[in-house]
Every structure is written in C-alpha cells, then in structure tokens.
Short mmCIF file of C-alpha atoms in Angstrom, two decimals:
data_model
loop_
_atom_site.label_atom_id
_atom_site.label_comp_id
_atom_site.label_asym_id
_atom_site.label_seq_id
_atom_site.Cartn_x
_atom_site.Cartn_y
_atom_site.Cartn_z
CA UNK A 1 29.16 30.79 43.77
CA UNK A 2 28.64 27.14 44.50
CA UNK A 3 24.94 26.74 43.86
CA UNK A 4 23.04 27.27 40.62
CA UNK A 5 21.66 30.78 40.97
CA UNK A 6 18.45 29.88 39.23
CA UNK A 7 17.58 27.38 41.98
CA UNK A 8 17.28 30.11 44.61
CA UNK A 9 13.75 30.97 45.78
CA UNK A 10 12.37 34.07 44.09
CA UNK A 11 14.96 33.78 41.31
CA UNK A 12 12.49 34.19 38.45
CA UNK A 13 10.98 37.31 40.00
CA UNK A 14 14.45 38.73 40.47
CA UNK A 15 15.36 38.16 36.81
CA UNK A 16 12.11 39.80 35.68
CA UNK A 17 13.04 42.81 37.82
CA UNK A 18 16.59 42.94 36.53
CA UNK A 19 15.57 42.74 32.89
CA UNK A 20 12.78 45.24 33.54
CA UNK A 21 15.00 47.85 35.16
CA UNK A 22 17.70 47.34 32.54
CA UNK A 23 15.22 47.69 29.65
CA UNK A 24 13.50 50.73 31.09
CA UNK A 25 16.85 52.31 31.89
CA UNK A 26 17.90 51.90 28.26
CA UNK A 27 14.60 53.31 26.95
CA UNK A 28 14.90 56.33 29.22
CA UNK A 29 18.56 56.84 28.37
CA UNK A 30 17.56 56.81 24.70
CA UNK A 31 15.02 59.60 25.30
CA UNK A 32 17.43 61.68 27.42
CA UNK A 33 20.30 61.36 24.94
CA UNK A 34 18.04 62.30 22.04
CA UNK A 35 17.17 65.45 24.01
CA UNK A 36 20.91 66.12 24.44
CA UNK A 37 21.31 65.56 20.72
CA UNK A 38 18.73 68.32 20.19
CA UNK A 39 20.82 70.84 22.16
CA UNK A 40 24.22 69.69 20.84
CA UNK A 41 26.00 72.73 19.38
CA UNK A 42 27.29 71.21 16.13
CA UNK A 43 26.05 68.76 13.53
CA UNK A 44 28.95 66.44 14.27
CA UNK A 45 28.04 66.32 17.97
CA UNK A 46 24.37 65.84 17.12
CA UNK A 47 25.38 62.89 15.03
CA UNK A 48 27.45 61.35 17.82
CA UNK A 49 24.83 61.89 20.53
CA UNK A 50 22.23 60.42 18.18
CA UNK A 51 24.45 57.37 17.80
CA UNK A 52 24.54 56.90 21.59
CA UNK A 53 20.78 57.31 21.82
CA UNK A 54 20.11 54.84 19.01
CA UNK A 55 22.44 52.25 20.53
CA UNK A 56 20.44 52.52 23.76
CA UNK A 57 17.17 52.00 21.94
CA UNK A 58 18.52 48.95 20.14
CA UNK A 59 19.63 47.52 23.51
CA UNK A 60 16.16 48.18 24.88
CA UNK A 61 14.71 46.33 21.90
CA UNK A 62 16.97 43.29 22.40
CA UNK A 63 16.03 43.11 26.07
CA UNK A 64 12.37 43.50 25.27
CA UNK A 65 12.47 40.76 22.64
CA UNK A 66 14.35 38.50 25.03
CA UNK A 67 11.66 39.00 27.66
CA UNK A 68 8.87 38.22 25.20
CA UNK A 69 10.71 35.06 24.15
CA UNK A 70 10.92 34.03 27.78
CA UNK A 71 7.21 34.64 28.39
CA UNK A 72 7.82 37.84 30.36
CA UNK A 73 5.60 40.86 29.65
CA UNK A 74 8.12 43.69 29.12
CA UNK A 75 5.70 46.43 30.10
CA UNK A 76 4.77 44.74 33.38
CA UNK A 77 8.48 44.11 34.06
CA UNK A 78 9.39 47.75 33.43
CA UNK A 79 6.45 49.33 35.27
CA UNK A 80 7.90 49.22 38.82
CA UNK A 81 10.93 51.21 37.66
CA UNK A 82 9.15 54.05 35.91
CA UNK A 83 8.83 56.13 39.11
CA UNK A 84 12.38 55.73 40.52
CA UNK A 85 14.03 56.32 37.13
CA UNK A 86 11.77 59.35 36.52
CA UNK A 87 12.73 60.61 39.98
CA UNK A 88 16.42 60.25 39.16
CA UNK A 89 16.03 62.21 35.92
CA UNK A 90 13.76 64.78 37.57
CA UNK A 91 16.37 65.43 40.25
CA UNK A 92 19.25 65.57 37.77
CA UNK A 93 18.02 67.76 34.93
CA UNK A 94 21.12 69.01 33.14
CA UNK A 95 21.46 72.76 32.77
CA UNK A 96 22.92 73.02 29.32
CA UNK A 97 24.81 70.83 26.95
CA UNK A 98 27.95 70.12 29.02
CA UNK A 99 26.01 68.91 32.06
CA UNK A 100 23.99 66.70 29.74
CA UNK A 101 27.18 65.24 28.30
CA UNK A 102 28.67 64.53 31.72
CA UNK A 103 25.39 62.97 32.84
CA UNK A 104 25.27 60.75 29.77
CA UNK A 105 28.82 59.53 30.39
CA UNK A 106 28.70 59.22 34.16
CA UNK A 107 25.10 57.98 34.45
CA UNK A 108 25.64 55.40 31.75
CA UNK A 109 28.85 54.27 33.45
CA UNK A 110 27.23 53.83 36.86
CA UNK A 111 24.28 51.94 35.39
CA UNK A 112 26.54 49.63 33.41
CA UNK A 113 28.79 48.93 36.39
CA UNK A 114 25.73 47.98 38.40
CA UNK A 115 24.41 45.62 35.72
CA UNK A 116 27.85 44.09 35.30
CA UNK A 117 27.89 43.34 39.04
CA UNK A 118 24.38 41.90 38.94
CA UNK A 119 25.10 39.72 35.93
CA UNK A 120 27.36 37.61 38.16
CA UNK A 121 24.27 36.30 39.94
CA UNK A 122 22.14 35.19 37.02
CA UNK A 123 21.94 32.17 34.71
CA UNK A 124 24.00 32.09 31.53
CA UNK A 125 21.20 32.99 29.14
CA UNK A 126 20.25 36.08 31.14
CA UNK A 127 23.93 36.92 31.45
CA UNK A 128 24.26 36.81 27.66
CA UNK A 129 21.44 39.24 27.00
CA UNK A 130 22.59 41.55 29.81
CA UNK A 131 26.10 41.66 28.43
CA UNK A 132 24.75 42.44 24.96
CA UNK A 133 23.05 45.49 26.43
CA UNK A 134 26.29 46.50 28.16
CA UNK A 135 28.26 46.79 24.95
CA UNK A 136 28.69 50.33 23.76
CA UNK A 137 31.51 50.02 21.25
CA UNK A 138 33.19 53.03 22.85
CA UNK A 139 30.70 55.45 21.31
CA UNK A 140 30.76 57.56 24.50
CA UNK A 141 34.51 58.20 24.36
CA UNK A 142 34.07 61.45 22.45
CA UNK A 143 32.51 62.87 25.62
CA UNK A 144 35.81 62.68 27.51
CA UNK A 145 37.61 64.81 24.95
CA UNK A 146 34.89 67.45 24.78
CA UNK A 147 34.76 67.87 28.54
CA UNK A 148 38.56 68.04 28.78
CA UNK A 149 38.69 70.67 26.04
CA UNK A 150 35.93 72.73 27.64
CA UNK A 151 37.45 72.89 31.11
CA UNK A 152 41.00 73.56 29.97
CA UNK A 153 40.20 77.23 29.58
CA UNK A 154 37.45 77.51 32.15
CA UNK A 155 38.18 76.41 35.73
CA UNK A 156 34.82 77.55 37.10
CA UNK A 157 33.11 75.14 34.73
CA UNK A 158 35.45 72.41 35.98
CA UNK A 159 34.32 73.09 39.55
CA UNK A 160 30.66 73.11 38.61
CA UNK A 161 30.95 69.85 36.64
CA UNK A 162 32.84 68.18 39.49
CA UNK A 163 29.97 69.02 41.85
CA UNK A 164 27.52 67.84 39.21
CA UNK A 165 29.29 64.47 38.98
CA UNK A 166 29.08 64.02 42.76
CA UNK A 167 25.38 64.83 42.67
CA UNK A 168 24.77 62.33 39.88
CA UNK A 169 26.46 59.57 41.89
CA UNK A 170 24.55 60.48 45.05
CA UNK A 171 21.18 60.52 43.30
CA UNK A 172 21.89 57.27 41.49
CA UNK A 173 22.82 55.47 44.71
CA UNK A 174 19.85 56.94 46.54
CA UNK A 175 17.41 55.74 43.86
CA UNK A 176 19.12 52.35 43.73
CA UNK A 177 18.60 52.01 47.46
CA UNK A 178 14.92 52.96 47.13
CA UNK A 179 14.56 50.29 44.45
CA UNK A 180 16.33 47.68 46.60
CA UNK A 181 13.90 48.31 49.48
CA UNK A 182 10.91 48.15 47.14
CA UNK A 183 11.96 45.10 45.10
CA UNK A 184 12.70 42.40 47.61
CA UNK A 185 13.38 39.63 45.12
CA UNK A 186 16.11 41.57 43.35
CA UNK A 187 17.78 42.51 46.61
CA UNK A 188 17.50 38.91 47.80
CA UNK A 189 19.25 37.72 44.65
CA UNK A 190 22.24 39.73 45.75
CA UNK A 191 22.16 39.05 49.47
CA UNK A 192 20.43 35.66 49.44
CA UNK A 193 22.65 34.28 46.68
CA UNK A 194 25.44 33.64 49.14
CA UNK A 195 26.56 37.27 49.16
CA UNK A 196 27.19 38.71 52.61
CA UNK A 197 26.63 42.35 53.46
CA UNK A 198 30.38 42.94 53.41
CA UNK A 199 30.36 41.94 49.75
CA UNK A 200 27.53 44.37 49.06
CA UNK A 201 29.63 47.08 50.69
CA UNK A 202 32.59 46.15 48.49
CA UNK A 203 30.36 46.30 45.45
CA UNK A 204 29.43 49.88 46.31
CA UNK A 205 33.11 50.67 46.79
CA UNK A 206 33.83 49.30 43.32
CA UNK A 207 30.99 51.40 41.82
CA UNK A 208 32.35 54.51 43.52
CA UNK A 209 35.92 53.76 42.44
CA UNK A 210 34.85 53.34 38.85
CA UNK A 211 32.90 56.58 39.03
CA UNK A 212 36.00 58.38 40.28
CA UNK A 213 38.03 56.92 37.45
CA UNK A 214 35.52 58.24 34.93
CA UNK A 215 35.58 61.70 36.51
CA UNK A 216 39.38 61.72 36.45
CA UNK A 217 39.35 60.68 32.80
CA UNK A 218 37.29 63.79 32.04
CA UNK A 219 39.74 65.90 34.03
CA UNK A 220 37.27 66.50 36.87
CA UNK A 221 37.74 66.20 40.62
CA UNK A 222 35.54 63.52 42.11
CA UNK B 1 13.72 61.10 -19.36
CA UNK B 2 15.89 60.63 -22.40
CA UNK B 3 19.22 61.99 -21.21
CA UNK B 4 21.41 60.71 -18.44
CA UNK B 5 20.49 62.90 -15.46
CA UNK B 6 24.07 62.99 -14.19
CA UNK B 7 25.21 64.72 -17.40
CA UNK B 8 23.19 67.84 -16.61
CA UNK B 9 25.14 70.92 -15.49
CA UNK B 10 25.06 71.40 -11.73
CA UNK B 11 24.06 67.78 -11.22
CA UNK B 12 26.67 67.02 -8.56
CA UNK B 13 25.71 70.09 -6.53
CA UNK B 14 22.07 69.09 -6.76
CA UNK B 15 22.80 65.58 -5.47
CA UNK B 16 24.81 66.99 -2.56
CA UNK B 17 21.80 69.17 -1.71
CA UNK B 18 19.35 66.31 -2.00
CA UNK B 19 21.40 63.97 0.18
CA UNK B 20 22.03 66.80 2.64
CA UNK B 21 18.40 67.76 3.07
CA UNK B 22 17.36 64.12 3.29
CA UNK B 23 20.01 63.33 5.93
CA UNK B 24 19.28 66.39 8.02
CA UNK B 25 15.55 65.75 7.75
CA UNK B 26 16.08 62.22 9.13
CA UNK B 27 18.33 63.46 11.94
CA UNK B 28 15.76 66.07 12.94
CA UNK B 29 12.87 63.62 12.66
CA UNK B 30 14.81 61.32 14.99
CA UNK B 31 15.11 64.09 17.59
CA UNK B 32 11.47 65.15 17.29
CA UNK B 33 10.15 61.59 17.53
CA UNK B 34 12.31 60.85 20.55
CA UNK B 35 10.69 63.92 22.16
CA UNK B 36 7.27 62.47 21.30
CA UNK B 37 8.42 59.18 22.80
CA UNK B 38 9.12 61.09 26.02
CA UNK B 39 5.53 62.34 26.25
CA UNK B 40 3.86 59.13 25.03
CA UNK B 41 1.29 58.09 27.64
CA UNK B 42 2.10 54.34 27.85
CA UNK B 43 5.21 52.17 27.77
CA UNK B 44 3.94 50.40 24.68
CA UNK B 45 3.56 53.71 22.82
CA UNK B 46 6.96 54.87 24.05
CA UNK B 47 8.41 51.69 22.61
CA UNK B 48 6.72 52.23 19.23
CA UNK B 49 7.67 55.90 18.98
CA UNK B 50 11.22 54.98 19.94
CA UNK B 51 11.24 52.48 17.10
CA UNK B 52 10.24 55.20 14.61
CA UNK B 53 12.91 57.53 15.96
CA UNK B 54 15.62 54.88 15.82
CA UNK B 55 14.72 53.93 12.24
CA UNK B 56 15.14 57.60 11.28
CA UNK B 57 18.56 57.77 12.92
CA UNK B 58 19.69 54.62 11.12
CA UNK B 59 18.54 56.14 7.82
CA UNK B 60 20.48 59.29 8.65
CA UNK B 61 23.53 57.14 9.31
CA UNK B 62 23.24 55.28 5.98
CA UNK B 63 22.93 58.57 4.11
CA UNK B 64 25.85 60.05 6.00
CA UNK B 65 28.06 57.03 5.29
CA UNK B 66 27.04 57.11 1.64
CA UNK B 67 28.08 60.77 1.42
CA UNK B 68 31.45 60.09 3.04
CA UNK B 69 32.02 57.20 0.60
CA UNK B 70 31.28 59.57 -2.27
CA UNK B 71 33.68 62.22 -0.99
CA UNK B 72 30.88 64.51 0.22
CA UNK B 73 31.22 66.18 3.63
CA UNK B 74 27.88 65.36 5.32
CA UNK B 75 28.02 68.35 7.65
CA UNK B 76 28.64 70.81 4.82
CA UNK B 77 25.87 69.15 2.81
CA UNK B 78 23.39 69.39 5.69
CA UNK B 79 24.29 72.91 6.81
CA UNK B 80 22.10 74.87 4.31
CA UNK B 81 19.02 73.02 5.54
CA UNK B 82 19.42 73.57 9.26
CA UNK B 83 17.59 76.91 9.21
CA UNK B 84 14.59 75.97 7.02
CA UNK B 85 14.01 72.66 8.84
CA UNK B 86 14.35 74.41 12.22
CA UNK B 87 11.84 77.02 10.99
CA UNK B 88 9.40 74.29 10.01
CA UNK B 89 9.66 72.65 13.44
CA UNK B 90 9.54 76.00 15.22
CA UNK B 91 6.31 76.91 13.44
CA UNK B 92 4.74 73.50 14.02
CA UNK B 93 5.41 72.72 17.66
CA UNK B 94 2.88 70.08 18.65
CA UNK B 95 0.71 70.88 21.65
CA UNK B 96 0.51 67.51 23.29
CA UNK B 97 0.92 63.91 22.33
CA UNK B 98 -1.81 63.62 19.67
CA UNK B 99 -0.59 66.59 17.65
CA UNK B 100 2.91 65.12 17.86
CA UNK B 101 1.63 61.81 16.51
CA UNK B 102 -0.22 63.43 13.61
CA UNK B 103 2.84 65.52 12.82
CA UNK B 104 5.07 62.45 12.83
CA UNK B 105 2.76 60.63 10.45
CA UNK B 106 1.86 63.51 8.16
CA UNK B 107 5.27 65.22 8.15
CA UNK B 108 7.05 61.97 7.48
CA UNK B 109 4.61 61.19 4.67
CA UNK B 110 5.06 64.56 2.96
CA UNK B 111 8.85 64.35 3.21
CA UNK B 112 8.91 60.83 1.82
CA UNK B 113 6.62 61.69 -1.06
CA UNK B 114 8.90 64.57 -1.96
CA UNK B 115 12.03 62.40 -1.90
CA UNK B 116 10.27 59.72 -3.92
CA UNK B 117 9.49 62.35 -6.57
CA UNK B 118 13.05 63.66 -6.53
CA UNK B 119 14.58 60.20 -6.79
CA UNK B 120 13.24 60.00 -10.35
CA UNK B 121 15.82 62.60 -11.39
CA UNK B 122 19.01 61.09 -9.98
CA UNK B 123 21.49 58.41 -10.96
CA UNK B 124 20.91 54.80 -9.91
CA UNK B 125 23.35 54.76 -7.02
CA UNK B 126 21.83 57.86 -5.45
CA UNK B 127 18.39 56.42 -6.12
CA UNK B 128 19.35 53.28 -4.20
CA UNK B 129 20.47 55.10 -1.09
CA UNK B 130 17.47 57.43 -1.21
CA UNK B 131 15.08 54.53 -1.45
CA UNK B 132 16.78 52.82 1.50
CA UNK B 133 16.03 55.91 3.57
CA UNK B 134 12.43 55.84 2.41
CA UNK B 135 11.71 52.41 3.80
CA UNK B 136 9.84 52.45 7.04
CA UNK B 137 8.60 48.87 7.32
CA UNK B 138 5.15 50.21 8.22
CA UNK B 139 6.27 51.19 11.72
CA UNK B 140 4.12 54.33 11.57
CA UNK B 141 0.86 52.43 10.98
CA UNK B 142 0.06 52.31 14.70
CA UNK B 143 -0.45 56.09 14.54
CA UNK B 144 -3.52 55.72 12.32
CA UNK B 145 -5.31 53.49 14.81
CA UNK B 146 -4.52 55.71 17.79
CA UNK B 147 -5.81 58.83 16.06
CA UNK B 148 -8.97 57.04 14.88
CA UNK B 149 -9.62 55.74 18.40
CA UNK B 150 -9.03 59.16 19.96
CA UNK B 151 -11.38 61.08 17.70
CA UNK B 152 -14.20 58.52 17.76
CA UNK B 153 -15.40 59.88 21.08
CA UNK B 154 -14.18 63.45 20.70
CA UNK B 155 -15.29 65.44 17.67
CA UNK B 156 -13.70 68.68 18.80
CA UNK B 157 -10.31 66.96 18.80
CA UNK B 158 -11.08 65.75 15.26
CA UNK B 159 -11.68 69.35 14.17
CA UNK B 160 -8.52 70.58 15.86
CA UNK B 161 -6.38 67.81 14.32
CA UNK B 162 -7.85 68.43 10.85
CA UNK B 163 -6.79 72.08 11.11
CA UNK B 164 -3.40 70.96 12.41
CA UNK B 165 -2.92 68.69 9.38
CA UNK B 166 -3.67 71.58 7.02
CA UNK B 167 -1.19 73.77 8.84
CA UNK B 168 1.50 71.07 8.63
CA UNK B 169 1.03 70.81 4.85
CA UNK B 170 1.08 74.57 4.42
CA UNK B 171 4.24 75.04 6.47
CA UNK B 172 5.99 72.16 4.72
CA UNK B 173 5.21 73.55 1.26
CA UNK B 174 6.21 77.05 2.29
CA UNK B 175 9.59 75.87 3.61
CA UNK B 176 10.09 73.69 0.53
CA UNK B 177 9.53 76.75 -1.65
CA UNK B 178 12.01 78.79 0.41
CA UNK B 179 14.56 76.01 -0.06
CA UNK B 180 13.91 75.85 -3.82
CA UNK B 181 14.58 79.59 -4.16
CA UNK B 182 17.73 79.32 -2.07
CA UNK B 183 19.18 76.14 -3.62
CA UNK B 184 19.28 76.75 -7.34
CA UNK B 185 20.99 73.51 -8.30
CA UNK B 186 18.35 71.36 -6.67
CA UNK B 187 15.54 73.33 -8.29
CA UNK B 188 17.33 73.17 -11.63
CA UNK B 189 17.56 69.39 -11.33
CA UNK B 190 13.79 69.32 -11.34
CA UNK B 191 13.06 71.99 -13.90
CA UNK B 192 16.24 71.74 -15.95
CA UNK B 193 16.11 67.97 -16.21
CA UNK B 194 13.51 68.16 -18.93
CA UNK B 195 10.69 68.80 -16.50
CA UNK B 196 8.33 71.61 -17.45
CA UNK B 197 6.56 73.81 -14.96
CA UNK B 198 3.30 71.96 -15.62
CA UNK B 199 4.98 68.80 -14.36
CA UNK B 200 6.13 70.62 -11.21
CA UNK B 201 2.53 71.67 -10.67
CA UNK B 202 1.37 68.08 -11.09
CA UNK B 203 3.98 66.97 -8.59
CA UNK B 204 2.54 69.36 -6.01
CA UNK B 205 -0.92 68.03 -6.81
CA UNK B 206 0.31 64.48 -6.15
CA UNK B 207 1.88 65.56 -2.84
CA UNK B 208 -1.38 67.20 -1.79
CA UNK B 209 -3.46 64.20 -2.87
CA UNK B 210 -1.27 61.84 -0.87
CA UNK B 211 -1.53 64.13 2.13
CA UNK B 212 -5.32 64.05 1.86
CA UNK B 213 -5.27 60.27 1.67
CA UNK B 214 -3.21 60.12 4.87
CA UNK B 215 -5.60 62.49 6.64
CA UNK B 216 -8.58 60.40 5.51
CA UNK B 217 -6.89 57.24 6.74
CA UNK B 218 -6.68 58.80 10.21
CA UNK B 219 -10.37 59.75 9.97
CA UNK B 220 -9.60 63.46 9.63
CA UNK B 221 -10.99 66.01 7.17
CA UNK B 222 -8.27 67.42 4.96
#
C-alpha cells in the first residue's frame, strides 16, 4: 500500500475492533480448549490440550495489556464480538472429543489466517502485537496425527469429520460476514485502505485454500 | 526433624506420589477454573478466572517438567490420583457461578495448605518445586470481594454458601483420607518420618483453622 494506513479515516476505531475481536477470540478459544482438555481421553492429551488453551490465554493477556497501554478499554473493545463469537460456538458444539480436536485445529487456523490477512493493513506496532498472538509454536500439530490415526481404521468417522470441517468453515465465514456488516470501520479498513472488492474475494479464496490444506493434512476430504 | 528425610525407606515412592497428586490437582484445577471462566458473568471476571486457570496450568507444567528431569513418568505418577480427584469434583459440582468461585478459593486454599504441610518432609529440591507451585501471586483475592458483595444484600445466599464451604472441606478431607489409605508410601512419609499421630491430628487442626479463616474472610460462617 502506498499510504500510511493509520492516516485513513476511522483507522483508530478499526484497530480497536481488530484488537477486540482478536482478544475475545483468544479468550473464548482458551475456554473451549480447556473444555476439550476435560474430555480428552488420556493424561498426555489433557496435557497437550491444556498447553494449547494456556497459550491462547497468554495471547489474550498480551493483547489486553497492549490495549490498556494504548488507552483502549479491553472490555469495551471486546464487547461487540461477544454475540457473534458465542453464536459461532453455539452453532458448532463438538459432539465428542474428535470433533472438538478438529474444531480446535481448523477454527484456530481460519482465525489466524484472517488475522494474518488483516495485519497487512495496520501500523507496525499493532502488527507486532497481532503477530505475537499468532504464534503457536506448533503446539497444535499433535492434532493432525491423532485425527489421521483415528480415521485410518474408521472411514465413517472420516466422512463425518469431513462434513464437520465444511460446517466449521461455513459458520466461520457466515459470522465473519455478520461482523463485517456490523462493524463498518473494520470493513472499511479492508476495502477503504486501497483494497478493491476483487482483492477481498481473493482473500476469501486464500482462506478457503488454507482450510483445505489443513483438512488434507488431517487426511480429511474438504 | 533430625534425620535426612530422603534416607527414609519408601521415600522415593512417596515423592513420586506427592508430585503426582500435586501435578494432577493443578491440571484439574485448571480445567475446573476454565469452566468457571466460561460461566463468569462479565468479561472482567472471565479475564480474572482465566488468569487463575492459566497459573494452575503453568504450575502443572513446571511440576511435570521437574518429574521428567528426575526420571519420573508424570502420567504414571498422576494416574493413581485421577479417581479420587474426579470423585471430589463429582461430589462438589458447583451450582452456578458463586459456588464455583467459593470452591475455587476454598478448594485451592485447602490443597495448598496440605502441600505446604507435606513440603516440610521432603528434600530441598522437591521443596523448591512444590513451593513454586504454591505461589499464586494473590490472583484469587478478587474472589473474596465478589463473595462479600454478593452476600451483603442476600442473606439466604450467605447461608447456602456457608453450607457449601463446609461440604467442600468435608469432601476434601474424606478424599484425602481415602488417598492416604491407598498410598502407603505417602502416608508413611508423614507418620514414618518421625511424626507421631498427635502431630497428624494437629496438622488437620491447622488445615481446618485455615479453612475457617478463609470462610471468615469471605464473610461466611464456617
């Protein structure tokens, strides 16, 4: 982009939204993964799911502290996203441990892709804190192996999880669209920041491609 | 004590048990507090409960790494305590947010008192790692204020929570006794390490006194 993103009208409001949705997403992911940790079938898996959950909470904390340092009230910034994120989780309640695992891996991947895309439109400082929250040190990789092992001997589970993955993507995109309509400043950051609608379309194509790659990695049709 | 505790017969087995129960207790507390975080009524309270949960997971992780470094298999060490800790949580399912809060505060307090007592009987290295897991940086103090505020205008809740606190103590002591019967080495560390039964009785008195102090701090009869 040619112009300084932070000069655009409504930029500050857009950054508040972005940090808010990112922070609340991490806090909710923490809660959901801790619930998956509760139903994990072995102590080793509990330990690994707990690690994922804790990493999410620590990301939430970094984002929250960054907001406070920038004079942004984290709770006010997160509030608009409570309903759409709750709706996403309400509509995608995992039935059992494996669906929870796939949701953790796929949902986390979609969210991170989206934030990675959005971080191209923000100032360097915001970029830094967003990228910090995107790091996961590969803790989720164990999921791939578990899913692969589970479906090797059970093709009906493979079919069910493939459908599940499609539903997760559909619900995520549908909630993202609802948020975009509701939060004008954030949408304007994307479209107003010199991004044409064709580019937005390509962004969605990239998100979908990455989702398919993740499904393939788990051995699932997408 | 006059003699080196680590010279006592069965000492190594006792330390494995102690580290195992402490680690599994932290892992379970993490899961339970994350569930409380889910039902917390405000974003600020979610954030604070999440902080408590995350601290517990990080303690679990330190204990687990310490065990690995000492050649102890953490999963094998934790395994004997899965059933009694699950029984405790099964028998003390909080009904609602306030009971969850009181359980977090009181349960955590009882567990920490017990580990503090036990840490007197172990070698310095084990003592160090146990004390690290006992640090909570006062994160639980917000609980006291919330409970006090809630019962100021609602005496029937105060009565219910007082009963709840008594039940938590009773269930904790009953599970601790079941564990002591089951895990001879750990019990022997206490009694065999030059501690007479009168001292064990005094330890239980101290645990009960501390529990009563915590209840009083929240404004509850004990």
